[in-house]
Structures are given as structure tokens and as C-alpha cells.
PDB file of C-alpha atoms in Angstrom:
ATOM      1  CA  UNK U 133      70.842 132.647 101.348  1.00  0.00           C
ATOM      2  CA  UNK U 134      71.869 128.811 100.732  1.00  0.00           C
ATOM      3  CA  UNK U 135      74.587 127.755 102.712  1.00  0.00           C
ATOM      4  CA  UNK U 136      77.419 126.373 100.445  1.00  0.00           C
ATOM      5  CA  UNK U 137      77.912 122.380 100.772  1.00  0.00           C
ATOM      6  CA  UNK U 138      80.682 120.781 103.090  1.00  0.00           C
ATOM      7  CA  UNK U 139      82.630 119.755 101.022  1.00  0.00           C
ATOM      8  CA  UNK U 140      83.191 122.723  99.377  1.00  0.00           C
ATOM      9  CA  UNK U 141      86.056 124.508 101.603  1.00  0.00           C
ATOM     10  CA  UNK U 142      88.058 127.103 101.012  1.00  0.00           C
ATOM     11  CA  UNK U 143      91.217 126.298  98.703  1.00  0.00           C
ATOM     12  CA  UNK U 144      93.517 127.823 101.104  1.00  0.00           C
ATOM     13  CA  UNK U 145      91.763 125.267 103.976  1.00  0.00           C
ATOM     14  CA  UNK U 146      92.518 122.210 101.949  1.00  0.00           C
ATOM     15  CA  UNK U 147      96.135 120.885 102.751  1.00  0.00           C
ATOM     16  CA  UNK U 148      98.391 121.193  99.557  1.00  0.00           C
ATOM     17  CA  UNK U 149     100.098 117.548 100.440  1.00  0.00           C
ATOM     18  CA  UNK U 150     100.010 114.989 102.642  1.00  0.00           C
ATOM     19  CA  UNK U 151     103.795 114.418 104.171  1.00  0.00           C
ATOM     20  CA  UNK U 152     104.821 110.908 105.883  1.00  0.00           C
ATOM     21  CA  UNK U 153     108.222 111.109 107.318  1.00  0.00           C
ATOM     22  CA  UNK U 154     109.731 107.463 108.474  1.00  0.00           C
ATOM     23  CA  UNK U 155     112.543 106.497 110.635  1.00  0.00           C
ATOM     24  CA  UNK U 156     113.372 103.395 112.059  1.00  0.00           C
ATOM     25  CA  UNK U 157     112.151 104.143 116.032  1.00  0.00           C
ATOM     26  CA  UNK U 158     109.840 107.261 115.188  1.00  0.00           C
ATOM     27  CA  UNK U 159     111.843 109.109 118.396  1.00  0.00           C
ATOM     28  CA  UNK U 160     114.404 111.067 116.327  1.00  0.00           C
ATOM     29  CA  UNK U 161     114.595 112.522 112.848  1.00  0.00           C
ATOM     30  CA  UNK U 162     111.070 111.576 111.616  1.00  0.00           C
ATOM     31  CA  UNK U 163     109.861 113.228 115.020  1.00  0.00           C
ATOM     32  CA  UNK U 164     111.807 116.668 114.513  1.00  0.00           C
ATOM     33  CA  UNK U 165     111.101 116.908 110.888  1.00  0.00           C
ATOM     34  CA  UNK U 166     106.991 116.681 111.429  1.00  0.00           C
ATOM     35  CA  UNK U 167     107.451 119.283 114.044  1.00  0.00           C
ATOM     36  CA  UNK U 168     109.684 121.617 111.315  1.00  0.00           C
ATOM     37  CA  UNK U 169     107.007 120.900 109.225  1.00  0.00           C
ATOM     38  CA  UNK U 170     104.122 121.846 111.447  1.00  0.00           C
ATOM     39  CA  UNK U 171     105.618 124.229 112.568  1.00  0.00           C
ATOM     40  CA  UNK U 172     106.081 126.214 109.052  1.00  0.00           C
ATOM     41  CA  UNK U 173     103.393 125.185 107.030  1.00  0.00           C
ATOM     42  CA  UNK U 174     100.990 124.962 109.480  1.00  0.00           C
ATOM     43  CA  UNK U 175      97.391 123.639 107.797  1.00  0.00           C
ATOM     44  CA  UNK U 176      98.705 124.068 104.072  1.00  0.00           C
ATOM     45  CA  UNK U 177     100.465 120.540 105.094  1.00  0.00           C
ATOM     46  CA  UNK U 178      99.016 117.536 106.237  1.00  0.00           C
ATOM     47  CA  UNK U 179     102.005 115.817 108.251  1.00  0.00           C
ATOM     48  CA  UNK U 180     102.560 112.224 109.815  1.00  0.00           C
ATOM     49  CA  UNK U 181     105.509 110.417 111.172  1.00  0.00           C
ATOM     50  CA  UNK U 182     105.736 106.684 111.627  1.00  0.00           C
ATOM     51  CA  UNK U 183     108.520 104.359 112.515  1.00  0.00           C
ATOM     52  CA  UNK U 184     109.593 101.081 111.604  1.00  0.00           C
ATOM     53  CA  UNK U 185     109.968  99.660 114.736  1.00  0.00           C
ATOM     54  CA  UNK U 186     109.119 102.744 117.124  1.00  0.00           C
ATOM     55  CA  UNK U 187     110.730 103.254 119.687  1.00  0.00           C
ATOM     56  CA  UNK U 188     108.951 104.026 123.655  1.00  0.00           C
ATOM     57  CA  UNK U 189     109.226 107.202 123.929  1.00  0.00           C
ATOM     58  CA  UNK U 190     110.606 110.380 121.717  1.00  0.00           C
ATOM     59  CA  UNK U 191     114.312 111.001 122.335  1.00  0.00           C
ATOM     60  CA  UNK U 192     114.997 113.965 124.709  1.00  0.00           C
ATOM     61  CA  UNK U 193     117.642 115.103 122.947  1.00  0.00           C
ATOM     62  CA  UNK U 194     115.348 116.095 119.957  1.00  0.00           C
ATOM     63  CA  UNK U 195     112.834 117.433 122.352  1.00  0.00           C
ATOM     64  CA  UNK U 196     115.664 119.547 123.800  1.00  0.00           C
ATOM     65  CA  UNK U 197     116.628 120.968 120.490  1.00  0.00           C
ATOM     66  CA  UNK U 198     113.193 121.400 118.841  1.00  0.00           C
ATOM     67  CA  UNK U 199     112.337 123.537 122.172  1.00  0.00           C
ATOM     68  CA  UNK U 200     115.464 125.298 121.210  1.00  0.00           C
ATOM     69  CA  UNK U 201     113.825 125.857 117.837  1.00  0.00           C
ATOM     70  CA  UNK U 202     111.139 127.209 119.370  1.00  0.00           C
ATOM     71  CA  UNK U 203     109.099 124.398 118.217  1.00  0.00           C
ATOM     72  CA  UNK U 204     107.588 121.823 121.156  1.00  0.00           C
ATOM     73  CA  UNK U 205     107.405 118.292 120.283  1.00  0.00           C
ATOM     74  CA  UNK U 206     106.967 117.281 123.740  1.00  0.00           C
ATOM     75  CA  UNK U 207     103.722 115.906 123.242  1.00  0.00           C
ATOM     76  CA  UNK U 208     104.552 113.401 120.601  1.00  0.00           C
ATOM     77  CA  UNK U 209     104.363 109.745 120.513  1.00  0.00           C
ATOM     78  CA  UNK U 210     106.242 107.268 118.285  1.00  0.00           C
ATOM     79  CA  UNK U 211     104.100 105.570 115.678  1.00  0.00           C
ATOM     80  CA  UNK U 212     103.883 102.615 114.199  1.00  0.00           C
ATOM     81  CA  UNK U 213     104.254 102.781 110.173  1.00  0.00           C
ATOM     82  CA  UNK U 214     101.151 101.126 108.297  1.00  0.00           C
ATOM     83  CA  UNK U 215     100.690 100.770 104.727  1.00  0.00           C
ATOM     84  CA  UNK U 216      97.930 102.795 105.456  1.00  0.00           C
ATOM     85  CA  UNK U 217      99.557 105.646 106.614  1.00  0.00           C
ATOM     86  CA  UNK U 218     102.011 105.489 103.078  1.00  0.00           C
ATOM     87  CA  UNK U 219      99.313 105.322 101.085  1.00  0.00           C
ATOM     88  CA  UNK U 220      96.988 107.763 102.367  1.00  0.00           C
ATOM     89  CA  UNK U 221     100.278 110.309 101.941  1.00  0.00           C
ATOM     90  CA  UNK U 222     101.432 112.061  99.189  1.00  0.00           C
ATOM     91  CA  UNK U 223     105.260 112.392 100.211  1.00  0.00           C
ATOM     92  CA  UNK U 224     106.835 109.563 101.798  1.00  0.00           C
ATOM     93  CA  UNK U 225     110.145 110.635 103.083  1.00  0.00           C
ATOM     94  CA  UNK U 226     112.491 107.721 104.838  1.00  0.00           C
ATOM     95  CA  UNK U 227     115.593 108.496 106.890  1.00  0.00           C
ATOM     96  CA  UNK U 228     116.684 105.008 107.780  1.00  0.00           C
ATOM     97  CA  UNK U 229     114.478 102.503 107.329  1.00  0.00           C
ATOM     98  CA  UNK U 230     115.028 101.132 104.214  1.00  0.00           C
ATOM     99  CA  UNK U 231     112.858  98.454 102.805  1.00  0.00           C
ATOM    100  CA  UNK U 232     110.900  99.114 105.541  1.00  0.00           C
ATOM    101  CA  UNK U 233     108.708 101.252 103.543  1.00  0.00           C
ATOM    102  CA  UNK U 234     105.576  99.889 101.579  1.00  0.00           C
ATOM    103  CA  UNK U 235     105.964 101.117  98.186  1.00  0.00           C
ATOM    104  CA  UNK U 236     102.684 102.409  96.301  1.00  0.00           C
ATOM    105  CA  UNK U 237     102.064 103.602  92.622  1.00  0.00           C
ATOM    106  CA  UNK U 238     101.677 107.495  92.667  1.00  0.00           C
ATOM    107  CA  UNK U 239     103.561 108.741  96.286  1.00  0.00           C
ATOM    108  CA  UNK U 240     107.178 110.415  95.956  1.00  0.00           C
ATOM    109  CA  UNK U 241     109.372 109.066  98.186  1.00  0.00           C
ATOM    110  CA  UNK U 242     112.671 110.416  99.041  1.00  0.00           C
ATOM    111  CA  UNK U 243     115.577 109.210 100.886  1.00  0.00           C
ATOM    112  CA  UNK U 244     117.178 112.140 103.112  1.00  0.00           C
ATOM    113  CA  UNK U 245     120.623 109.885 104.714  1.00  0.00           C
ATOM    114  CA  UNK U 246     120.927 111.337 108.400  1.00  0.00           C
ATOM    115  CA  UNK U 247     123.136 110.582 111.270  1.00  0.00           C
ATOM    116  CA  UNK U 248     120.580 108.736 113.401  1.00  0.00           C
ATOM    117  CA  UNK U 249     120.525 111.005 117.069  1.00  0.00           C
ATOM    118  CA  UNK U 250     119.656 107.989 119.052  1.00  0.00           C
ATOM    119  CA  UNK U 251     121.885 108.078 122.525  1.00  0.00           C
ATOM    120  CA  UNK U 252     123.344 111.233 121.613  1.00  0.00           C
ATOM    121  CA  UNK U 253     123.057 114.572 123.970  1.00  0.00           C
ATOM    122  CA  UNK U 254     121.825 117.824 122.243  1.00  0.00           C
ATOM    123  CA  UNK U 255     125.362 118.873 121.246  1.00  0.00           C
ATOM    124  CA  UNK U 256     125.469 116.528 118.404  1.00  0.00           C
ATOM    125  CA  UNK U 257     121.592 116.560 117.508  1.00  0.00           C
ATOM    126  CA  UNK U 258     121.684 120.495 117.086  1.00  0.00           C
ATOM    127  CA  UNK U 259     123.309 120.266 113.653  1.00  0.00           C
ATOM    128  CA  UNK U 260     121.455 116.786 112.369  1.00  0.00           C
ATOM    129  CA  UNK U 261     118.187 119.020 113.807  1.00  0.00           C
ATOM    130  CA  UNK U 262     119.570 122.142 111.600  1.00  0.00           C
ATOM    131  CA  UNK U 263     120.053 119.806 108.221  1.00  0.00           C
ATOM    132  CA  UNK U 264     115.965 118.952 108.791  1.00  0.00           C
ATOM    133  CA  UNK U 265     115.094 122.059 109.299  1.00  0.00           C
ATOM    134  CA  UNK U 266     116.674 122.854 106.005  1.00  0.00           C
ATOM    135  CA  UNK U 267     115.557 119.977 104.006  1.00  0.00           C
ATOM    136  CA  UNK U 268     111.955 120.588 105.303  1.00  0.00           C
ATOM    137  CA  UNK U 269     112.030 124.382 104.025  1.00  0.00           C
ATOM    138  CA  UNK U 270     113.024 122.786 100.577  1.00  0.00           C
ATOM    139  CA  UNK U 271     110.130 120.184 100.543  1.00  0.00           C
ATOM    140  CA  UNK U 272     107.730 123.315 101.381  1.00  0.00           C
ATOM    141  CA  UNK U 273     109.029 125.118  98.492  1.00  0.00           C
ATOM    142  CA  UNK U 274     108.797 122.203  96.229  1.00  0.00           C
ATOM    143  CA  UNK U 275     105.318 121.180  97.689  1.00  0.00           C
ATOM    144  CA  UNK U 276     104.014 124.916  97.294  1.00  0.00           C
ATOM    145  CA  UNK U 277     105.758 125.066  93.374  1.00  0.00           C
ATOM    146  CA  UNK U 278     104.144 122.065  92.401  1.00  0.00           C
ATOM    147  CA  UNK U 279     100.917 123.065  93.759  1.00  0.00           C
ATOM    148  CA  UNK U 280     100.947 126.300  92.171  1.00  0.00           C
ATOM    149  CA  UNK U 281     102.079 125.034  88.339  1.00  0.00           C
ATOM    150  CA  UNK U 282      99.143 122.107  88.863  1.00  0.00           C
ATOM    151  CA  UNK U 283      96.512 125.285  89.529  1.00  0.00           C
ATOM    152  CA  UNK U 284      98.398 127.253  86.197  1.00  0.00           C
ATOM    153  CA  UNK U 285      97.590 124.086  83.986  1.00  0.00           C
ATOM    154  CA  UNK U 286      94.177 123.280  85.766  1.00  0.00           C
ATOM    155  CA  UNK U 287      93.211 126.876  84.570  1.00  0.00           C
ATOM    156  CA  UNK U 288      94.611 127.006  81.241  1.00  0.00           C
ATOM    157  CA  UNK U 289      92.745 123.705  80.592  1.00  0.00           C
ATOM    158  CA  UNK U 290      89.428 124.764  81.649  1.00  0.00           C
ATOM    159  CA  UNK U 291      87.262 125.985  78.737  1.00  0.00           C
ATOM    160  CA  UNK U 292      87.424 129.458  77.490  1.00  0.00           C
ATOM    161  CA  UNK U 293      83.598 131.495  77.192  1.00  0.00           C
TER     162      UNK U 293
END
């Protein structure tokens, strides 16, 4: 029996979308949004986060109420954005940064406006941390909508035996 080539995986093992989300130091918002995402569309998703002028460290505050989430972003790192990483993405998201962002022919970007948590304690990052988590079950359902009407025309153009 042949074996079938690489680069023919599974659908459901392809990532629907590639998702960059930018803020200004990488250690806040665009942190705890790539760890909602993650988090709830696990593979489907391909997910980045970048920062304008990143910051040293991810702020503890959004660690602290991530992990009371349920979701660890412990491990991450703040990231310099590249127009690499915009243009290899297929949703550019910004929550800050401004013209910070490369622009290229064919991405969505959005704009979500968030209080920015820097030097705040967890008390006041809990709701800006509920808002993403919101906005980032909306961008599944549009990612996942999209996805599905693009495989309904794909298969309605294909030629009928």
C-alpha cells in the first residue's frame, strides 16, 4: 500500500488561519489573547504575538489572571514584531500600537482599543483579561464561518460527473 505524500495532511491538521496579535510591549494584551486563543482552538489556529517595542519580560499580572483562567502563559516571551511575522499571518489584530503595524495586501487587520494592563495588579487586569477572552471567542467563530462558507463554494465550484 503507497503511503500518501507529505504534504497531503489531514484537513482537520491544517490550521484554518494564521492569527498575529500586536501590542506595544508584547507583555500584556497581545500575550493573554494568544494564550485565549491557544487555549480554545488549539491546532485549528496558528497563533503569534509580537510587540512593537517588547517589553523584558511578560507582565505578572496577566500571568496571574490567565492562571486564573486556567490557561498558563508562564512560559512566554515578548516578541519582537517583523514584517515577517504580519505577512506570514492571516489576521493581524493590534491593541495599541498603531502605525506600528506593517500593512500588507490580503491580511485583515483589526483594531480591538484596550485599557493597556501595564503596572496594574490583577484586580484591574481580570476584566481587560475577560473582554479578550470574549473578543477571541468571536474571532474563532468568525475564523471557523469563513472557513466553512470558503469549503461550501470550493465544492459547489468543483465540476459535477
Amino acid at each position: 500500500m503507497p503511503s500518501a505524500p507529505l504534504d497531503s495532511a489531514p484537513l482537520d491538521s491544517v490550521p484554518l488561519a494564521s492569527v498575529l496579535f500586536v501590542c506595544v510591549h508584547n507583555a500584556g494584551r497581545s500575550q493573554m489573547a494568544a494564550g485565549f486563543l491557544q487555549h480554545l482552538a488549539g491546532d485549528r489556529v496558528e497563533v503569534r504575538s509580537a510587540g512593537s517595542i517588547p517589553g523584558d519580560r511578560v507582565n505578572p499580572a496577566a500571568v496571574e489572571a490567565m492562571r486564573e483562567a486556567g490557561i498558563d502563559i508562564s512560559a512566554a516571551r515578548p516578541k519582537v514584531l517583523t514584517p515577517e511575522a504580519v505577512q506570514a499571518s492571516d489576521y493581524v489584530i493590534t491593541m495599541g500600537c498603531g502605525d506600528a503595524c506593517p500593512v500588507f495586501p490580503g491580511k485583515t487587520y483589526l483594531d480591538w482599543a484596550l485599557d493597556d494592563p501595564a503596572g496594574q495588579g490583577v484586580e484591574a487586569v481580570r476584566p481587560i483579561r475577560d473582554e479578550i477572552g470574549v473578543r477571541v471567542a468571536a474571532l474563532i467563530a468568525e475564523i471557523t464561518e469563513i472557513t466553512e462558507i470558503a469549503e461550501i463554494t470550493d465544492t459547489d465550484a468543483a465540476p459535477r460527473a
